[in-house]
PDB file of C-alpha atoms in Angstrom:
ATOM      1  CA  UNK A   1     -56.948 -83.096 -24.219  1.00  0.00           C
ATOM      2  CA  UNK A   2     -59.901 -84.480 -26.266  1.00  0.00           C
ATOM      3  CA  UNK A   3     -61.767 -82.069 -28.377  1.00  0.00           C
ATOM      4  CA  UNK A   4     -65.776 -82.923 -29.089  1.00  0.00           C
ATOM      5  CA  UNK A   5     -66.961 -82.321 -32.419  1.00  0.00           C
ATOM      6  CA  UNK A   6     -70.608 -81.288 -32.536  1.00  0.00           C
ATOM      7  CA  UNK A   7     -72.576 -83.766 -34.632  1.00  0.00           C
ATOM      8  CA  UNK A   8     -74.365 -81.622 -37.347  1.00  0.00           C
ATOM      9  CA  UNK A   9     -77.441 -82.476 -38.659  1.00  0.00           C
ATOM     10  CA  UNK A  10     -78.690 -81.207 -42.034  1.00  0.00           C
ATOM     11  CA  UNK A  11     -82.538 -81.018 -42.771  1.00  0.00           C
ATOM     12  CA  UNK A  12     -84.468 -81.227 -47.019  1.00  0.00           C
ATOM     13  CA  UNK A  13     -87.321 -78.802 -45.254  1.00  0.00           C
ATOM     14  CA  UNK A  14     -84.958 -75.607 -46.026  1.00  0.00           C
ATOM     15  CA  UNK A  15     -83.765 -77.184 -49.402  1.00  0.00           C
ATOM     16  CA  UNK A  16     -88.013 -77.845 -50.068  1.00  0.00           C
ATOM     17  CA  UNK A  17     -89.415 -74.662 -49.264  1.00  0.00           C
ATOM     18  CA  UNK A  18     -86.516 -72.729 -51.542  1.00  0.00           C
ATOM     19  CA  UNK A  19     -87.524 -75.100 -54.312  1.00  0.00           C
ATOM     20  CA  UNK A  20     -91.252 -74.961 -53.861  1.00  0.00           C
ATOM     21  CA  UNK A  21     -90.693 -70.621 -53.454  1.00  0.00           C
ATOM     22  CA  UNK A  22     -88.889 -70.944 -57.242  1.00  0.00           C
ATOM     23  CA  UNK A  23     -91.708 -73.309 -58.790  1.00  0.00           C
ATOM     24  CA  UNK A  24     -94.315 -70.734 -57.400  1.00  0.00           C
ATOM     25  CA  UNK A  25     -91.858 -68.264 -58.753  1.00  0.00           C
ATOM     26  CA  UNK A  26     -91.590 -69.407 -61.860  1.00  0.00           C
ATOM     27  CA  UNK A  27     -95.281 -70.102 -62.460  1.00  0.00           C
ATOM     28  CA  UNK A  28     -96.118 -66.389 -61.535  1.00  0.00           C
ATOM     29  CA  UNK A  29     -94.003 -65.145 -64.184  1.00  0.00           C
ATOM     30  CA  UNK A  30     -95.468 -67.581 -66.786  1.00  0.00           C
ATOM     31  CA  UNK A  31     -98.896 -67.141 -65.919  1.00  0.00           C
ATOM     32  CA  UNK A  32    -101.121 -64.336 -67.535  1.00  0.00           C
ATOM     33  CA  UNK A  33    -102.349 -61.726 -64.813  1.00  0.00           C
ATOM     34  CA  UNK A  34    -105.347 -59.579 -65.291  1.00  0.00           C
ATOM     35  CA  UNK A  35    -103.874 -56.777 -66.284  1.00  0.00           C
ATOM     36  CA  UNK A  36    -102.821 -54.216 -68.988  1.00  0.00           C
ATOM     37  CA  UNK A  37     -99.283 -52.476 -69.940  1.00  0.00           C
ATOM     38  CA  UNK A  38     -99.692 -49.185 -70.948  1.00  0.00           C
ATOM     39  CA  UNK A  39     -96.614 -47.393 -72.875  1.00  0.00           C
ATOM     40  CA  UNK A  40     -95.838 -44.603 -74.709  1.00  0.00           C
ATOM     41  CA  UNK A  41     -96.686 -44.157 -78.293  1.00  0.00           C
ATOM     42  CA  UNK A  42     -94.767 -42.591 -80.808  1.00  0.00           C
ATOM     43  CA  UNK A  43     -95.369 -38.462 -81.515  1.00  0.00           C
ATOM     44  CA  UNK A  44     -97.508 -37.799 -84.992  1.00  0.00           C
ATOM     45  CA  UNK A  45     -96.395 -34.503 -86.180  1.00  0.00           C
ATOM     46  CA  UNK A  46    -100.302 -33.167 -87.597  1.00  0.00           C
ATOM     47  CA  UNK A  47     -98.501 -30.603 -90.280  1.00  0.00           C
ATOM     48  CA  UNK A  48     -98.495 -31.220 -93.468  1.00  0.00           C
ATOM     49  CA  UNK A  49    -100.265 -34.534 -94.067  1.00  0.00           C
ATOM     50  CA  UNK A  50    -101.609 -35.822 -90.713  1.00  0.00           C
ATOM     51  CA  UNK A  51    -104.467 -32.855 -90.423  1.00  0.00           C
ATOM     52  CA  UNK A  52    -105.719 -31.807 -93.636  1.00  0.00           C
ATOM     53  CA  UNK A  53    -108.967 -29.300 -94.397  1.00  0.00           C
ATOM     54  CA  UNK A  54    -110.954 -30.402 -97.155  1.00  0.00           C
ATOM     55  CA  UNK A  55    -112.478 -27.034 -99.158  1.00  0.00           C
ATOM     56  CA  UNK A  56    -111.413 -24.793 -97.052  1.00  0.00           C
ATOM     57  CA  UNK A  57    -109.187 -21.851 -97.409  1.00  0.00           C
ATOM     58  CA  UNK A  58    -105.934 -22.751 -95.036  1.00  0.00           C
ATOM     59  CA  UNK A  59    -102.947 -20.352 -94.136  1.00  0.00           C
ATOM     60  CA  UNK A  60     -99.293 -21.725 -93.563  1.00  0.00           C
ATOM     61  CA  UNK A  61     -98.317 -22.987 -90.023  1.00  0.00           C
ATOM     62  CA  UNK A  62     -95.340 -22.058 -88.827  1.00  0.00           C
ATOM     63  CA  UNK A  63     -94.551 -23.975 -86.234  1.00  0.00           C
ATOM     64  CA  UNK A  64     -95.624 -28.044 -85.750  1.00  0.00           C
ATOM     65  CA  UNK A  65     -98.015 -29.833 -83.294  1.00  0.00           C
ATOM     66  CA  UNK A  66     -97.790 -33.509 -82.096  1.00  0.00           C
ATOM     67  CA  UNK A  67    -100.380 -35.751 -81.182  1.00  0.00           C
ATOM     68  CA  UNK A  68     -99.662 -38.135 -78.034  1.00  0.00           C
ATOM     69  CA  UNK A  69    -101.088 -41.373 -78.203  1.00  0.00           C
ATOM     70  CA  UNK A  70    -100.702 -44.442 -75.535  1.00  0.00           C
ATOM     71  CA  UNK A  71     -99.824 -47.927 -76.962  1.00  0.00           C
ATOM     72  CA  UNK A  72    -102.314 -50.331 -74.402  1.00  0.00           C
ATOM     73  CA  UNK A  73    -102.442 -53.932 -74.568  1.00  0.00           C
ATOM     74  CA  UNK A  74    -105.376 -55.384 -76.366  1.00  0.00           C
ATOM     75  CA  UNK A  75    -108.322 -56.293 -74.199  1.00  0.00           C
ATOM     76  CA  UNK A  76    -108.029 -59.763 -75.112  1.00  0.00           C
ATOM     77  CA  UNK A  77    -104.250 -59.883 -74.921  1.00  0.00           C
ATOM     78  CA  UNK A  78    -102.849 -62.078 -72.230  1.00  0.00           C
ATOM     79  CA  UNK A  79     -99.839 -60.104 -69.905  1.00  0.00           C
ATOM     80  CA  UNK A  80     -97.372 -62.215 -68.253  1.00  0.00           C
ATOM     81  CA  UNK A  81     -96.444 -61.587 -64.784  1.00  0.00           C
ATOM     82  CA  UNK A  82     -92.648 -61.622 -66.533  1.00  0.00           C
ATOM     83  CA  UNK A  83     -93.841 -58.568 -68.386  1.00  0.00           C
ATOM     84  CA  UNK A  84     -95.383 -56.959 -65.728  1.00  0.00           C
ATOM     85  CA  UNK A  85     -92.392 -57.504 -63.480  1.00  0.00           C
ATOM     86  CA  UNK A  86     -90.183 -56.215 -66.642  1.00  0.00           C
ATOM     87  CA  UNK A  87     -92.231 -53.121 -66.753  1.00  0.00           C
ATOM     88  CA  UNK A  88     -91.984 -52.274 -63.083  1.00  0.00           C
ATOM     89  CA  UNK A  89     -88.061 -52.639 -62.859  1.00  0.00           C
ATOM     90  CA  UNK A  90     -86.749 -51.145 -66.520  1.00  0.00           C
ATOM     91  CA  UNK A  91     -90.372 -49.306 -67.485  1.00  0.00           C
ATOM     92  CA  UNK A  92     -91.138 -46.691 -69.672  1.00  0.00           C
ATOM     93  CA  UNK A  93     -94.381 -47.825 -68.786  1.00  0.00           C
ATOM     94  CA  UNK A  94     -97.234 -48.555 -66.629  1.00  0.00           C
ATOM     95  CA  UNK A  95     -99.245 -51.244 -65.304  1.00  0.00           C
ATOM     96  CA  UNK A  96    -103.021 -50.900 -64.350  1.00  0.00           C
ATOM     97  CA  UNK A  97    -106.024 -53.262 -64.010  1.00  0.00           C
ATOM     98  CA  UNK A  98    -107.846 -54.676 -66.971  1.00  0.00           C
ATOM     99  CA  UNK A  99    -111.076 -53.561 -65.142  1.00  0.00           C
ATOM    100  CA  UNK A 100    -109.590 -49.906 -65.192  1.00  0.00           C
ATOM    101  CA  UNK A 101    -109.335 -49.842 -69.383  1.00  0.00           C
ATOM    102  CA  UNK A 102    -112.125 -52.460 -70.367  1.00  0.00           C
ATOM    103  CA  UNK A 103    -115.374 -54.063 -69.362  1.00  0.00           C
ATOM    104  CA  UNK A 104    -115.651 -57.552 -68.920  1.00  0.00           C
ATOM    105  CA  UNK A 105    -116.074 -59.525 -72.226  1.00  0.00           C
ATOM    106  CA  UNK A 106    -114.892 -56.907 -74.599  1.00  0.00           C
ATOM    107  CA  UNK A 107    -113.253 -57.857 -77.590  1.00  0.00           C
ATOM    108  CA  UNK A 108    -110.373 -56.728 -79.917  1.00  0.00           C
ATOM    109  CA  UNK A 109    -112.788 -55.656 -82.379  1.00  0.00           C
ATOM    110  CA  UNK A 110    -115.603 -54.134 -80.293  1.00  0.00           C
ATOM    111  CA  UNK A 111    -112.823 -51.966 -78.707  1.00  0.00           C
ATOM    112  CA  UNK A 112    -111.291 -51.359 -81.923  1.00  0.00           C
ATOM    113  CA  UNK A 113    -114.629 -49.881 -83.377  1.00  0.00           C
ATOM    114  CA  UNK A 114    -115.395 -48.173 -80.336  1.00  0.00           C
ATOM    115  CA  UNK A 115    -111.945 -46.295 -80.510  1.00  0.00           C
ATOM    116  CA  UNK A 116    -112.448 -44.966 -84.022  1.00  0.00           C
ATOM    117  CA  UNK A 117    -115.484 -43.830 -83.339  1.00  0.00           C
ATOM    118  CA  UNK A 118    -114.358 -41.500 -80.563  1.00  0.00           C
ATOM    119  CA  UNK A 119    -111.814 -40.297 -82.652  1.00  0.00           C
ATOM    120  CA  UNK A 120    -114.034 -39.576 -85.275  1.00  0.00           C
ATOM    121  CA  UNK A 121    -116.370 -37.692 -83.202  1.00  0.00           C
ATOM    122  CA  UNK A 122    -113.211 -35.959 -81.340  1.00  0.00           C
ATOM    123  CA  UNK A 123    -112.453 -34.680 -84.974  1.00  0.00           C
ATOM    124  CA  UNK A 124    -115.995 -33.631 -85.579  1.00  0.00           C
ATOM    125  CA  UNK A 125    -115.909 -31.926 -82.062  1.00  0.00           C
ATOM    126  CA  UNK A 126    -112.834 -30.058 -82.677  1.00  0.00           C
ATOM    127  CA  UNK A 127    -114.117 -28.378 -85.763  1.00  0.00           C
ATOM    128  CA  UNK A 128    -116.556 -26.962 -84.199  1.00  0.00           C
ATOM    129  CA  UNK A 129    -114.888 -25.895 -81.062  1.00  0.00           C
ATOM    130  CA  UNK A 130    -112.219 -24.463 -83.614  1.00  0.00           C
ATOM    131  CA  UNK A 131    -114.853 -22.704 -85.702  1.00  0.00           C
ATOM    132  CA  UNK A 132    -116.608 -20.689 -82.669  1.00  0.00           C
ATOM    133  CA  UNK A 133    -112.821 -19.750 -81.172  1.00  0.00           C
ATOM    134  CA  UNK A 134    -112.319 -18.342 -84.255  1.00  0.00           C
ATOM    135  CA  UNK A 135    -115.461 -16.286 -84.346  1.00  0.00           C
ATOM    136  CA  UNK A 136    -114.460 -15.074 -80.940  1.00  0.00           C
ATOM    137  CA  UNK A 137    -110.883 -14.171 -81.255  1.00  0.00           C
ATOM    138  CA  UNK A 138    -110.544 -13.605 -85.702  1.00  0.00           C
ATOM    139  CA  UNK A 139    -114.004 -12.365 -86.562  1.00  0.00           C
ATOM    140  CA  UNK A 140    -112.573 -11.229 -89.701  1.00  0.00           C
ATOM    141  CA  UNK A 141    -111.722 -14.561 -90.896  1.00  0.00           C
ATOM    142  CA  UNK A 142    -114.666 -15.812 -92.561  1.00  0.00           C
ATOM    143  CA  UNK A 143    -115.588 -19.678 -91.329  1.00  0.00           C
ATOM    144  CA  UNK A 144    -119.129 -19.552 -91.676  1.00  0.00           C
ATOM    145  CA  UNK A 145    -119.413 -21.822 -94.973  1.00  0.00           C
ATOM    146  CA  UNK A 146    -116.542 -25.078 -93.951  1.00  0.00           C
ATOM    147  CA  UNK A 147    -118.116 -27.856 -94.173  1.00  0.00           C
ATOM    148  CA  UNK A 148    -118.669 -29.959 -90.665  1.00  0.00           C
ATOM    149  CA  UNK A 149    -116.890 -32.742 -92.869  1.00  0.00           C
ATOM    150  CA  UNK A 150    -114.475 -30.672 -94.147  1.00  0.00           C
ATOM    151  CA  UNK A 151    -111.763 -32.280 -91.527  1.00  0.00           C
ATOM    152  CA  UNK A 152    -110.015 -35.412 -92.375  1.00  0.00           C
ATOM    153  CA  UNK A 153    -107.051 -36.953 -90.216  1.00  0.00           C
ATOM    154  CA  UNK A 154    -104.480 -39.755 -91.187  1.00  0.00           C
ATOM    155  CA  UNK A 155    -103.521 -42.067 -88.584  1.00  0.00           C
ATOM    156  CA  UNK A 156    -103.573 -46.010 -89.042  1.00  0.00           C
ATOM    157  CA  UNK A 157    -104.047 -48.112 -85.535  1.00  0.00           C
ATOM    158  CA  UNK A 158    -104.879 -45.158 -83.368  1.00  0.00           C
ATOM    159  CA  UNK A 159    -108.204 -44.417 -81.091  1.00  0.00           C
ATOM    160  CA  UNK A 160    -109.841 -42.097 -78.789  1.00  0.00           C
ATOM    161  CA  UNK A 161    -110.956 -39.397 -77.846  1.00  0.00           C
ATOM    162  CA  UNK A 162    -107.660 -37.845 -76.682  1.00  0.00           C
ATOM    163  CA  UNK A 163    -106.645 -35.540 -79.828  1.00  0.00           C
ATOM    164  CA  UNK A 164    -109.681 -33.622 -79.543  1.00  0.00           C
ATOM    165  CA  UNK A 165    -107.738 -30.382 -77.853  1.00  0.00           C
ATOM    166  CA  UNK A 166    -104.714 -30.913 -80.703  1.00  0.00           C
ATOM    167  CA  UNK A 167    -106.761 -31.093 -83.562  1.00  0.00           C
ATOM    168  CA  UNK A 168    -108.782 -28.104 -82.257  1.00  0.00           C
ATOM    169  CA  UNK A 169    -105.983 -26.267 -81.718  1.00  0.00           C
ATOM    170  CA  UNK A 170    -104.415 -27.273 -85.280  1.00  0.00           C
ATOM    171  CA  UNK A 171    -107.596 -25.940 -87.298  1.00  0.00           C
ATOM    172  CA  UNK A 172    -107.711 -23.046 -85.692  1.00  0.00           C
ATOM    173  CA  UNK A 173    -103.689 -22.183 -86.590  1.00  0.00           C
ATOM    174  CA  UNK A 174    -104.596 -23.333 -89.955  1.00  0.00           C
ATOM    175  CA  UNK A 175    -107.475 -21.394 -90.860  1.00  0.00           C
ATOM    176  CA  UNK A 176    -106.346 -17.740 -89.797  1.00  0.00           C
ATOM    177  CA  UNK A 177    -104.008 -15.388 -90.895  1.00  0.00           C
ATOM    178  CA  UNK A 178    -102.157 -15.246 -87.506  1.00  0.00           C
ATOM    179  CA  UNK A 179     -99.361 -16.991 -86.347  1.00  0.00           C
ATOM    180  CA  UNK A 180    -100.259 -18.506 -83.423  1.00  0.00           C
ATOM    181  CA  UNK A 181     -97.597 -21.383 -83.142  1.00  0.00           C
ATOM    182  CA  UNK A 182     -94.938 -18.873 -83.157  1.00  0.00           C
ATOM    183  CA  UNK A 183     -92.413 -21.605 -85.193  1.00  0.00           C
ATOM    184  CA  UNK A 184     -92.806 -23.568 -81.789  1.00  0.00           C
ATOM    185  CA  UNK A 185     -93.329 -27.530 -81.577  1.00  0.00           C
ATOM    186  CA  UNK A 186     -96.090 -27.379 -79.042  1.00  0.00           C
ATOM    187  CA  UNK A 187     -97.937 -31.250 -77.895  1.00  0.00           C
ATOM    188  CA  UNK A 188    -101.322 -31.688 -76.139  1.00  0.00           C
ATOM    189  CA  UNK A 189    -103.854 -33.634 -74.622  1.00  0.00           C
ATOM    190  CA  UNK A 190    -107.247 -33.819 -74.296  1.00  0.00           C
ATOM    191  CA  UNK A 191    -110.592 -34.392 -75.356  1.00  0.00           C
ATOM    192  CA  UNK A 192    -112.910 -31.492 -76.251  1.00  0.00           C
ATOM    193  CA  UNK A 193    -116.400 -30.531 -76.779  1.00  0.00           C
ATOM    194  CA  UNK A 194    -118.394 -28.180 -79.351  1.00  0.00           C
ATOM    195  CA  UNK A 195    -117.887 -25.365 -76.967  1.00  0.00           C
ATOM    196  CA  UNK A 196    -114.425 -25.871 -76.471  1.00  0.00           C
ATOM    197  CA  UNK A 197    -114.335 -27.816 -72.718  1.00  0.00           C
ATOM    198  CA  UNK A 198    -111.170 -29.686 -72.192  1.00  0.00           C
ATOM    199  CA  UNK A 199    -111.591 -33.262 -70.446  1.00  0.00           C
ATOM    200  CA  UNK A 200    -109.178 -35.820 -68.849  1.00  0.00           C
ATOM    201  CA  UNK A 201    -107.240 -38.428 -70.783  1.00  0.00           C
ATOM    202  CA  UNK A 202    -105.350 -41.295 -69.481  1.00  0.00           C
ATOM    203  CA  UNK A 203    -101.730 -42.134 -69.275  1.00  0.00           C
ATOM    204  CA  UNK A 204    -100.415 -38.385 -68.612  1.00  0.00           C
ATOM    205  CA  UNK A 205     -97.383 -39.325 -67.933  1.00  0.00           C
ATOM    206  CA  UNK A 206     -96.720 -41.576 -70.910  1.00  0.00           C
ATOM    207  CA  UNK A 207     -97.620 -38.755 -73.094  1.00  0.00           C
ATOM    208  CA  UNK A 208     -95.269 -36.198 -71.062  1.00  0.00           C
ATOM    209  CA  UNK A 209     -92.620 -38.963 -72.342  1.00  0.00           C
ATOM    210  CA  UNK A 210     -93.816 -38.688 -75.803  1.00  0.00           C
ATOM    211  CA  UNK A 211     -93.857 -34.814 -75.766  1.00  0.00           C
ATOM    212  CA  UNK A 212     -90.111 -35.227 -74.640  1.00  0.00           C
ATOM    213  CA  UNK A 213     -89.652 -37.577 -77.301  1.00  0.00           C
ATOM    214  CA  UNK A 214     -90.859 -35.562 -79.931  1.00  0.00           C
ATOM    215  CA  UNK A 215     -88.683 -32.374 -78.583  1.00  0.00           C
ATOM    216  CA  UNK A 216     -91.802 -30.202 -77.822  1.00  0.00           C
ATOM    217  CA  UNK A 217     -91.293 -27.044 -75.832  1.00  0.00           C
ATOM    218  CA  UNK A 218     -95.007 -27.185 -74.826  1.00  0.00           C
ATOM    219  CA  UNK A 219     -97.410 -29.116 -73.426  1.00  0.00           C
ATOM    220  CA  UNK A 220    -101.432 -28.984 -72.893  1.00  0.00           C
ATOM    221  CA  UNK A 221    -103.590 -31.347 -70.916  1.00  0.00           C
ATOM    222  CA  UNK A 222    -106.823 -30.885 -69.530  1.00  0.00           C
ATOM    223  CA  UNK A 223    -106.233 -29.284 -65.790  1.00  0.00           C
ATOM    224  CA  UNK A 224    -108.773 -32.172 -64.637  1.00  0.00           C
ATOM    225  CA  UNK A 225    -105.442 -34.056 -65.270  1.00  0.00           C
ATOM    226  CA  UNK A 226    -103.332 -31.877 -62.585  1.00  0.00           C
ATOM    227  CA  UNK A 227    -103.626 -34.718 -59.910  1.00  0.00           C
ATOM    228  CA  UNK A 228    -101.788 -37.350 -62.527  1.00  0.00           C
ATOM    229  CA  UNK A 229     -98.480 -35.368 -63.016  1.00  0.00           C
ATOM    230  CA  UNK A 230     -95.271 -36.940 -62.108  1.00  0.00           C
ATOM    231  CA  UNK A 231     -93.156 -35.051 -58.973  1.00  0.00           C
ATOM    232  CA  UNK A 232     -90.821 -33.727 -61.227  1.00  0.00           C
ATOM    233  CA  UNK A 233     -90.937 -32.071 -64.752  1.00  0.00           C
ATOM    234  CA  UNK A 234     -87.826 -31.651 -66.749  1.00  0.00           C
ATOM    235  CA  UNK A 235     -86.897 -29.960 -70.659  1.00  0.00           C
ATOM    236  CA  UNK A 236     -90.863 -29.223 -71.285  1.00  0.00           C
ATOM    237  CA  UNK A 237     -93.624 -26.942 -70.183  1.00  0.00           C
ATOM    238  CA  UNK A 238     -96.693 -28.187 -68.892  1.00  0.00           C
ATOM    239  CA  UNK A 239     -99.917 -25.963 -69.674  1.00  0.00           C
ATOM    240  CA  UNK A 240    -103.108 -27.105 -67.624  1.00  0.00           C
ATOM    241  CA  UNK A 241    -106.625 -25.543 -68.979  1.00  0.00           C
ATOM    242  CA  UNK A 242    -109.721 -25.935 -68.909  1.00  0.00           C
ATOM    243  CA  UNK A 243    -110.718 -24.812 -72.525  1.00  0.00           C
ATOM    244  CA  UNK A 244    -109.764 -24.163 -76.055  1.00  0.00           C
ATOM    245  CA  UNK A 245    -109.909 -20.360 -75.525  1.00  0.00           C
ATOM    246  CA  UNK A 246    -107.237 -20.450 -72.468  1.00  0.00           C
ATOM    247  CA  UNK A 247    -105.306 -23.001 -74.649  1.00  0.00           C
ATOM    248  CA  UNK A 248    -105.018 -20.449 -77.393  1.00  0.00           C
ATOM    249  CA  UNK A 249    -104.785 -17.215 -74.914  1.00  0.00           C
ATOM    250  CA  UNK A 250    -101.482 -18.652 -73.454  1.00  0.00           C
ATOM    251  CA  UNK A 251     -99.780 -19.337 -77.037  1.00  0.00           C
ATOM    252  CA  UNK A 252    -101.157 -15.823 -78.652  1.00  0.00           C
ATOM    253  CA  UNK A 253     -99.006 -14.683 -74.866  1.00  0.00           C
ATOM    254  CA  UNK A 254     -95.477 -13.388 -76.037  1.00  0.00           C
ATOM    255  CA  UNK A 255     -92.414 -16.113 -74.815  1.00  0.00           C
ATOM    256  CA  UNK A 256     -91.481 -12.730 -72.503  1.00  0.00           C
ATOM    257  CA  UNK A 257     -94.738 -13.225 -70.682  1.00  0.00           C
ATOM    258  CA  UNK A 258     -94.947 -16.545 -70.920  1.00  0.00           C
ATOM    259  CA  UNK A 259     -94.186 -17.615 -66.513  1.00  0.00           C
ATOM    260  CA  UNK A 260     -90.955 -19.825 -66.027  1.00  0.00           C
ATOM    261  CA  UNK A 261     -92.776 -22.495 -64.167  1.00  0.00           C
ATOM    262  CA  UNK A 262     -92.588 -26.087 -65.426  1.00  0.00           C
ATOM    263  CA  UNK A 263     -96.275 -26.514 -64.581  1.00  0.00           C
ATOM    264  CA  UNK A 264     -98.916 -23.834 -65.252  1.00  0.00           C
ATOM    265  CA  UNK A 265    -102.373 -23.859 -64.402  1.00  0.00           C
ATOM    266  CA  UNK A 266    -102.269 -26.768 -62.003  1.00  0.00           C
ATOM    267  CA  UNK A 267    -103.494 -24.955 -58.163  1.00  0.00           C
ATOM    268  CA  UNK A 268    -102.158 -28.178 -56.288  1.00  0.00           C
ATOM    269  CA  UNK A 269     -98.992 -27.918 -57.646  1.00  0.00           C
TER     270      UNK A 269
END
């Protein structure tokens, strides 16, 4: 009995569209996408040399706090879509729009100068915030004669407004007699006014990661922030407020009456 073999016929449009899909591929991953990578920076410790008070009469800390900072890609920087891919799959980071970070046109240096100047007004802001808390809480601890310039903070390649709450909460452990840090490694983020509000940073969740990093038991961000936490919360303490004075109410709290909750002060949560 005869058999028939089917003739089979092989078409190049499957082989064509695979190789035109890798070229297109290919070119994505080279090409530079309008974006920025945002990833964590590394924890400063402010105690001894980071925060200092120039001719002013300072107490021993005990205890340490860390500023968080964000590493972001330069505004003139061009991301690959390699990188952005890399970040997505193996990230301890983030990807957002350039649009989100910068306007259009701005340079390295114009965001360079416009980052130390926040900072240096954060510091500036701090003081004073620090200064009235004090008032409030220590009236016996004289502040009335430090110098508005009297703060000075080390940091090389670092801007923004964020430290604002740290530093704040730094002078005030360093210019009165009680121990407010409690020998605890406590993190935060922020900015802050004169009277002590607490605004929104970005990159929350890059700085919970540096808290981590750093081995911090606590950590303060502005409860404008609440909406940017990740799911889950693991090894730290997350305090959301609203001001210095809540900020320094929760770590004046014994740790007995401190709540067991990974996130405090967050109502959505």
């Amino acid at each position: 009995m005869a058999t028939r073999r089917n003739n089979l016929r092989f078409s190049r449009t499957p082989w064509l569209g695979r190789s035109l899909f890798l070229a297109i591929l290919a070119l994505s991953l080279l090409a530079p996408m309008n974006f920025v990578l945002i990833t964590p920076g590394e924890p400063t410790a402010l105690f001894p040399k980071t925060l200092t008070l120039k001719g002013a009469t300072t107490y021993p800390t005990d205890g340490q706090l860390y500023l968080l900072t964000i590493m972001v890609t330069n505004p003139e920087t061009k991301v690959l879509g390699a990188e952005i891919l890399g970040c997505w799959v193996w990230g301890e980071c983030a990807v957002m729009p350039r649009s989100v970070m910068y306007e259009d046109g701005t340079t390295n240096k114009e965001e360079e100068k416009s980052g130390t100047e926040s900072m240096e007004d954060s510091q500036s802001e701090a003081l004073l915030a620090s200064l009235k808390e004090i008032k409030k809480l220590f009236p016996d601890n004289r502040v009335d004669l430090i110098d508005p310039d009297a703060i000075s903070v080390k940091l090389k390649n670092t801007g923004g407004p964020s430290g604002g709450l740290i530093f704040a909460i730094g002078i005030t452990e360093m210019l009165t007699q009680q121990d407010i840090l409690k020998g605890r490694k406590i993190a935060g983020t922020g900015t802050i006014t004169s009277d002590g509000v607490v605004g929104p940073i970005g990159g929350v969740a890059e700085k919970i990661l540096g808290a981590q990093k750093a081995g911090a038991s606590l950590l303060f961000i502005s409860q404008e922030n609440c909406g940017e936490l990740p799911e889950k919360i693991e090894g730290i303490k997350v305090i959301a407020v609203q001001t210095l004075h809540e900020a320094i109410g929760y770590l004046l709290l014994t740790p007995q009456k401190s709540p067991s909750s990974p996130v405090i002060g967050c109502q959505n949560l």
